[in-house]
mmCIF file of C-alpha atoms in Angstrom:
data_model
loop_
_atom_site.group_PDB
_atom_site.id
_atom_site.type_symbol
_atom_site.label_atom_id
_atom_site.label_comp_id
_atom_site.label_asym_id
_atom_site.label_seq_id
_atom_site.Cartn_x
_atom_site.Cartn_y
_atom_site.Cartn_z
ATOM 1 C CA UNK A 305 1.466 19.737 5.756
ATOM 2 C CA UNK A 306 3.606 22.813 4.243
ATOM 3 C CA UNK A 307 1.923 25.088 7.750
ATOM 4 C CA UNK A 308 2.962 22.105 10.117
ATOM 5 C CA UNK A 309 6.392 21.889 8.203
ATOM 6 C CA UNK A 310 6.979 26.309 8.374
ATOM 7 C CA UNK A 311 5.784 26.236 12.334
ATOM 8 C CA UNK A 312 8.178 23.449 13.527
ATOM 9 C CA UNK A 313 10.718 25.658 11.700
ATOM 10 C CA UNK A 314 9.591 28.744 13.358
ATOM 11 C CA UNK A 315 9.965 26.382 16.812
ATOM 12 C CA UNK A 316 12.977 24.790 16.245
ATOM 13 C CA UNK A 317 14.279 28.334 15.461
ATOM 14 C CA UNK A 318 12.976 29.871 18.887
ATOM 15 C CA UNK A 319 14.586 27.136 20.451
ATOM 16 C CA UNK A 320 17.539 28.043 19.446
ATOM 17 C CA UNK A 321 18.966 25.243 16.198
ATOM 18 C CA UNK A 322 21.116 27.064 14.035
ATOM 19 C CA UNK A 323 19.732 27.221 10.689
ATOM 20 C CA UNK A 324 21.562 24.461 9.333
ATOM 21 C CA UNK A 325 20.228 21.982 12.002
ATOM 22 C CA UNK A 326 16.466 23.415 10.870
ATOM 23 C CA UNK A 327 17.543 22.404 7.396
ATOM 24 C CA UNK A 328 18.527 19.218 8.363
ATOM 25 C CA UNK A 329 15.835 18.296 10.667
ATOM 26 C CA UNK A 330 12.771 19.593 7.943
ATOM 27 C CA UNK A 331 14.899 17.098 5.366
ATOM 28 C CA UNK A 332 13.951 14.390 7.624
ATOM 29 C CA UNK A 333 10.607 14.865 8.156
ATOM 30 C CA UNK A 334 9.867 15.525 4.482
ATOM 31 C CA UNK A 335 11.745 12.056 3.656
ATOM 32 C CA UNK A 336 9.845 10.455 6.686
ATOM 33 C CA UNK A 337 6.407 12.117 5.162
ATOM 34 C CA UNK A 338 6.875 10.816 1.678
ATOM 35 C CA UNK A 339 7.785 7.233 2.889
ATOM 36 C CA UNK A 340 4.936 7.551 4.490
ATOM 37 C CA UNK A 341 2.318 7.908 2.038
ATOM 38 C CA UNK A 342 4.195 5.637 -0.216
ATOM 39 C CA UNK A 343 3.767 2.855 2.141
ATOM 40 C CA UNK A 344 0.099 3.435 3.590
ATOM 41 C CA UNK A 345 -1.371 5.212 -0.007
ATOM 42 C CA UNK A 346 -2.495 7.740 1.833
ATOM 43 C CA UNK A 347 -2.401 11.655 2.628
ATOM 44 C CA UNK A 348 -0.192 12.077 5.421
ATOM 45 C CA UNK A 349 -1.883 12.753 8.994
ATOM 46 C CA UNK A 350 0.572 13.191 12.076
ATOM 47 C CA UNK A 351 -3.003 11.525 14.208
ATOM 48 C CA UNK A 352 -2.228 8.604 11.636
ATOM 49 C CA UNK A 353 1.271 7.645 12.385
ATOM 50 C CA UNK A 354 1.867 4.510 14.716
ATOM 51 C CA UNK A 355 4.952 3.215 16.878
ATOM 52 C CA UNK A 356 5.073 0.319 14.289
ATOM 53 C CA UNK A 357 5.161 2.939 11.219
ATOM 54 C CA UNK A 358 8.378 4.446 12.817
ATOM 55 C CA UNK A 359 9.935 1.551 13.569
ATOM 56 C CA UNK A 360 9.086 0.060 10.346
ATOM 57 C CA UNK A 361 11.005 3.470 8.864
ATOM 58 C CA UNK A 362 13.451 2.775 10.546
ATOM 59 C CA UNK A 363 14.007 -0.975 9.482
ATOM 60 C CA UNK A 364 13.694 1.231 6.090
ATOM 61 C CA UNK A 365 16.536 3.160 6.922
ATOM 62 C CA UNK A 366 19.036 0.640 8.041
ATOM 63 C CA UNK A 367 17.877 -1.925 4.770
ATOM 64 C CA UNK A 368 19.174 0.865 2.647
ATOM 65 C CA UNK A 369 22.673 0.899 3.991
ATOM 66 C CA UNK A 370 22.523 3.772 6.365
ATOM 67 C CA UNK A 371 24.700 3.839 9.066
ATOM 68 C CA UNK A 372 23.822 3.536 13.207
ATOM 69 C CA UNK A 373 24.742 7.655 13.963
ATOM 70 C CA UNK A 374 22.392 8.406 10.521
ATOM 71 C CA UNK A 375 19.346 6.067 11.608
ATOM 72 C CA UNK A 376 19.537 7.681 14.590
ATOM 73 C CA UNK A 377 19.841 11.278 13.971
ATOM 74 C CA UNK A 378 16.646 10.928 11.939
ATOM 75 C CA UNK A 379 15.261 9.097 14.618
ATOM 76 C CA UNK A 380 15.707 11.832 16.979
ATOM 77 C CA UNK A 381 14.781 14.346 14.497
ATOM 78 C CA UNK A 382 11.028 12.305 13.726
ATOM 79 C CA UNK A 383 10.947 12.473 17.488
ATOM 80 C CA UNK A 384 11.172 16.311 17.603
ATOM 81 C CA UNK A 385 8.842 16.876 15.150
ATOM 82 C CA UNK A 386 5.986 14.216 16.590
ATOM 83 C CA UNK A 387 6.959 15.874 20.275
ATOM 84 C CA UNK A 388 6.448 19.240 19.284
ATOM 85 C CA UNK A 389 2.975 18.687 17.666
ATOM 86 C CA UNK A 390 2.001 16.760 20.881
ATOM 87 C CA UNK A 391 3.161 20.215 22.702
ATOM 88 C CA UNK A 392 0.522 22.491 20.660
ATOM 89 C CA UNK A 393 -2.362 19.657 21.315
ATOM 90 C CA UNK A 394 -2.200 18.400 17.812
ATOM 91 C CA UNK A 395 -1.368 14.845 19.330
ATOM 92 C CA UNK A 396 -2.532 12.907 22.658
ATOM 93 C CA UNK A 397 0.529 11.232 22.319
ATOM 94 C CA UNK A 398 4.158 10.805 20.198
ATOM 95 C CA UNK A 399 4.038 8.066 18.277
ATOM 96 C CA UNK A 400 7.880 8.080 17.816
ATOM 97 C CA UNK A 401 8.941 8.096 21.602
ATOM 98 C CA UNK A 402 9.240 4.700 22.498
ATOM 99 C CA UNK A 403 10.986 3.589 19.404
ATOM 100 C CA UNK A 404 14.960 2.617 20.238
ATOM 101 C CA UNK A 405 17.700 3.777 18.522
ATOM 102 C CA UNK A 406 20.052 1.646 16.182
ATOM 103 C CA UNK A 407 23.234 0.400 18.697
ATOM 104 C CA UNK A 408 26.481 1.881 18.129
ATOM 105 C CA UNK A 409 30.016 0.934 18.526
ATOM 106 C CA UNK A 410 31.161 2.810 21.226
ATOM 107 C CA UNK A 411 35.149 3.853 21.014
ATOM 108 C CA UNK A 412 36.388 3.583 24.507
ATOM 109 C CA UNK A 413 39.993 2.663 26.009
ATOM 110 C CA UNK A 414 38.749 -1.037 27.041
ATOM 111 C CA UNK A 415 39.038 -1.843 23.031
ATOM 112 C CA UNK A 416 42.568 -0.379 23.140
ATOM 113 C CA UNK A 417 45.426 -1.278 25.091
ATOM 114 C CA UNK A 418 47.148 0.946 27.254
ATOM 115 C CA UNK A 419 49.911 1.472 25.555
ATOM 116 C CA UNK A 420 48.081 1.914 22.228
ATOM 117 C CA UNK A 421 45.750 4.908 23.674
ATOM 118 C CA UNK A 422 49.054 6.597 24.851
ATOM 119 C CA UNK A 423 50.139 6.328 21.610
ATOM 120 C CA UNK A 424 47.229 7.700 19.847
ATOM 121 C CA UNK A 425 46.530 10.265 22.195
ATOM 122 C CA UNK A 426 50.279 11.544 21.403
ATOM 123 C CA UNK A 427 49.167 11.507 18.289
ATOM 124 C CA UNK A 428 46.550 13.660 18.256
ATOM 125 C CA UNK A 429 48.191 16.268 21.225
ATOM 126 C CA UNK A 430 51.343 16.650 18.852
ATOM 127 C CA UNK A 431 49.535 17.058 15.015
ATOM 128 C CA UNK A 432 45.550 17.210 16.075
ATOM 129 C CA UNK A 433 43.783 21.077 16.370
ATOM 130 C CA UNK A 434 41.971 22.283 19.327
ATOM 131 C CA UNK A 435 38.901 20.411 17.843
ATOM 132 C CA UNK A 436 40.332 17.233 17.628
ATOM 133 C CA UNK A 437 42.017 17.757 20.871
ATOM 134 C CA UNK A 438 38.742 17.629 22.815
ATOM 135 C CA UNK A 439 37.186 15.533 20.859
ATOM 136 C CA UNK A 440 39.477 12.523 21.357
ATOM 137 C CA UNK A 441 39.989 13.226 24.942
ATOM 138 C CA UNK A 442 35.863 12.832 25.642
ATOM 139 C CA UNK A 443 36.011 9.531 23.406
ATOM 140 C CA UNK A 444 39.254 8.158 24.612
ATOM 141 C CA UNK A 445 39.394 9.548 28.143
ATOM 142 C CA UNK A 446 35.792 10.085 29.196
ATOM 143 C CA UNK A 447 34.499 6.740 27.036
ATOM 144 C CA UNK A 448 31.420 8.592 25.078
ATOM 145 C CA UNK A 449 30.673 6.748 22.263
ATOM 146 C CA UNK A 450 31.068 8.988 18.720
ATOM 147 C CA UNK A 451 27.216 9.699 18.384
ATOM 148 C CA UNK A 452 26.959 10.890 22.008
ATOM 149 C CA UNK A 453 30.055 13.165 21.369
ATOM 150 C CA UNK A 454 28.941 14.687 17.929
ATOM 151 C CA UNK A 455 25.676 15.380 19.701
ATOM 152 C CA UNK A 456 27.148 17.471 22.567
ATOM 153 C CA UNK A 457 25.853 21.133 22.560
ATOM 154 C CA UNK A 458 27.912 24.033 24.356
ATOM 155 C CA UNK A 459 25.140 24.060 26.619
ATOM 156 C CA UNK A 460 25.719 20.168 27.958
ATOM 157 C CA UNK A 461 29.496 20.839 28.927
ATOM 158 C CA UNK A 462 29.794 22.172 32.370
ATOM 159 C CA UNK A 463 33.387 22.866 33.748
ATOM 160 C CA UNK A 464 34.414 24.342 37.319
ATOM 161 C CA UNK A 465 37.613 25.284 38.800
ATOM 162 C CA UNK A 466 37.594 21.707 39.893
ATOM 163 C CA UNK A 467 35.036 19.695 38.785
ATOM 164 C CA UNK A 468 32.777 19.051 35.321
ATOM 165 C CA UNK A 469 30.679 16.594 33.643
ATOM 166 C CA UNK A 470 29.392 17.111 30.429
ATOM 167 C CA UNK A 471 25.717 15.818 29.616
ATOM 168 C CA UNK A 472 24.419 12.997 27.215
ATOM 169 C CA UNK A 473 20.859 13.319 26.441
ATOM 170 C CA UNK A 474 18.582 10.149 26.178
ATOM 171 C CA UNK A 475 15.298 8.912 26.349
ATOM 172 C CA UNK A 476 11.945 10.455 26.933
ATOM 173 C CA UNK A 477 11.415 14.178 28.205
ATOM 174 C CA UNK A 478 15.249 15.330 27.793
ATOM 175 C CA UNK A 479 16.422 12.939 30.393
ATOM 176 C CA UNK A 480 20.560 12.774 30.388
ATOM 177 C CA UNK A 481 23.337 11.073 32.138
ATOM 178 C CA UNK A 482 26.324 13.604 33.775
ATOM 179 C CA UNK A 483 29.542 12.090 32.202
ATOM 180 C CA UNK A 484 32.196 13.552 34.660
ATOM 181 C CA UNK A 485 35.683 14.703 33.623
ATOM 182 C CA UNK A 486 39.128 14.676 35.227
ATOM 183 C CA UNK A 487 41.620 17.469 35.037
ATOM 184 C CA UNK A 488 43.152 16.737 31.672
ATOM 185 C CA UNK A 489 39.728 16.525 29.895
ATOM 186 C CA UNK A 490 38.800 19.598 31.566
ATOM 187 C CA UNK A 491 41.991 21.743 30.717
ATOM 188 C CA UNK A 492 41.676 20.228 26.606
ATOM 189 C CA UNK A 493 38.447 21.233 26.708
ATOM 190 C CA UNK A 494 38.798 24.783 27.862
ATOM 191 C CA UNK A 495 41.106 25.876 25.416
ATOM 192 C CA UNK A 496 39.132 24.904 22.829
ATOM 193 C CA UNK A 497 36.360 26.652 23.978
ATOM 194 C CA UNK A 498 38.368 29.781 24.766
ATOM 195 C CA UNK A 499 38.794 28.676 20.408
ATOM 196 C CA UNK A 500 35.489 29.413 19.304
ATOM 197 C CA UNK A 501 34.132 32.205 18.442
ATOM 198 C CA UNK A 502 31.128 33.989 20.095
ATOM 199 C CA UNK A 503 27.688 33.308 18.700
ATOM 200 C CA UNK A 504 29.328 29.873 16.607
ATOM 201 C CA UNK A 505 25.660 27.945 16.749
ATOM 202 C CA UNK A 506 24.954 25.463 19.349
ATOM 203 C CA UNK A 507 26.792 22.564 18.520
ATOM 204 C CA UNK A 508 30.122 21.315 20.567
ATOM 205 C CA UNK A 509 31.667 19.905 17.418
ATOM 206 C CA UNK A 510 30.073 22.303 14.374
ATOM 207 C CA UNK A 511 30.555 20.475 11.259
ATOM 208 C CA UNK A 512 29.811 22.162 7.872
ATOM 209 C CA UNK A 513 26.047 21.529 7.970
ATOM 210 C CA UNK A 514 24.865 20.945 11.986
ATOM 211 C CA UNK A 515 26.847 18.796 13.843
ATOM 212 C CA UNK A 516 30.136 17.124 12.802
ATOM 213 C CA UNK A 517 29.370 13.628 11.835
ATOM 214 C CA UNK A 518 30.391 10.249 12.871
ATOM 215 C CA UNK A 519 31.543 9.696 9.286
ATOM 216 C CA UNK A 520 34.087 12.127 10.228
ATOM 217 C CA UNK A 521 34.929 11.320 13.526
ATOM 218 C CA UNK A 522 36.057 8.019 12.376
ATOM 219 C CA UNK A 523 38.355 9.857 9.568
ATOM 220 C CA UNK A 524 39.937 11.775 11.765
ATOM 221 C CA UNK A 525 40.409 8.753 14.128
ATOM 222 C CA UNK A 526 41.699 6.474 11.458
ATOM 223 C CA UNK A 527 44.198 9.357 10.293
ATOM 224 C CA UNK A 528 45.754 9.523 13.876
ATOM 225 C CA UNK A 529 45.321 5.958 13.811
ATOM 226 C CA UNK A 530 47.920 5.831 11.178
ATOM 227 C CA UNK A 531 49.998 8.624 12.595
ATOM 228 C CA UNK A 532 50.635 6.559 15.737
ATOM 229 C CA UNK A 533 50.834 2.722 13.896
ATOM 230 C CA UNK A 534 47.472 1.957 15.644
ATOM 231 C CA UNK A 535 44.778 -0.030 14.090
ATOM 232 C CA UNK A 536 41.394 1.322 14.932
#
């Protein structure tokens, strides 16, 4: 297990995850490894694993309190780790692929009125940084729900002189969905790009360890939220 566990580091590296994202994805499989052989009493074997066993992990997950964004992100993370041994012939198939994620809440304008998202976005334009600047305006403007924002990477945001769309990954085989964006999102998001400096990691939103989480998304949110007397 320790070789499998040191090359899908060496991979995940090559592919570019910063080293905090490594971190945080070989955390997940180790968890997901000793859950395993506390449930089935056995050594752990990647040919072993079933749909059901992930699934079943993740029923784990959300019995012990975890929230949507964190079943999901180890979700994904299982995912990556069962994909790339199916990629070096280790696997016929992924055994974590056609489990679903946990549903989120999404935070879109149709749960606030008009007036209130005017008043939040204020909010954030007048006391928010850069960061939170183009972070609201892909939630509140361009409707992404909070997981599908945190999990942007530079790479998915694609803006023209007057056009752009940013891209949500999904599903099997890196499918996405193009999320298009108007002029305002566009211009918020530049300058915070024009922000960051060269060779920051990968990650839209860089929080302290990998990406920023939902946990403090909805901090931030609640703060403005109080800034602008809006309930959210």
């Amino acid at each position: 297990m320790s070789d499998w566990l040191s090359d899908f580091e060496d991979f995940c590296l090559r592919c570019g995850l910063s080293p905090s994202s490594v971190r945080a994805y070989l955390g997940v499989v180790k968890r997901f490894v000793a859950w395993w052989e506390g449930t089935s009493g056995e050594a752990f074997d990647p040919r072993a694993v079933t749909p059901l066993d992930v699934a079943d992990y993740r029923r784990y997950l959300q019995g012990r309190g975890f929230k949507p964004a964190t079943v999901n992100f180890n979700l994904e993370a299982i995912k990556s780790f069962f994909r790339w041994l199916k990629e070096e012939r280790a696997l016929p198939d992924n055994p974590a692929e056609g489990v679903k994620k946990v549903p989120e809440a999404r935070l879109s304008p149709r749960w606030l009125t008009r007036r209130e998202v005017g008043l939040l976005a204020r909010a954030v334009q007048r006391y928010g940084t850069a960061k939170d600047k183009a972070l609201f305006a892909l939630l509140l403007h361009a409707g992404l729900r909070v997981s599908e924002a945190v999990s942007l990477r530079l790479e998915d945001v694609v803006i023209r002189e007057r056009s752009g769309f940013v891209r949500v990954r999904y599903g099997k085989g890196g499918k996405y969905r193009e999320v298009p964006l108007n002029s305002t999102v566009r211009r918020i998001l530049k300058e915070y790009l024009a922000e960051l400096p060269p060779r920051g990691g990968e990650w839209l939103f860089p929080g302290k360890r990998g990406p920023m989480t939902p946990r403090a998304v909805q901090k931030r949110l609640k703060l403005f939220g109080r800034i602008a007397g809006v309930e959210v």
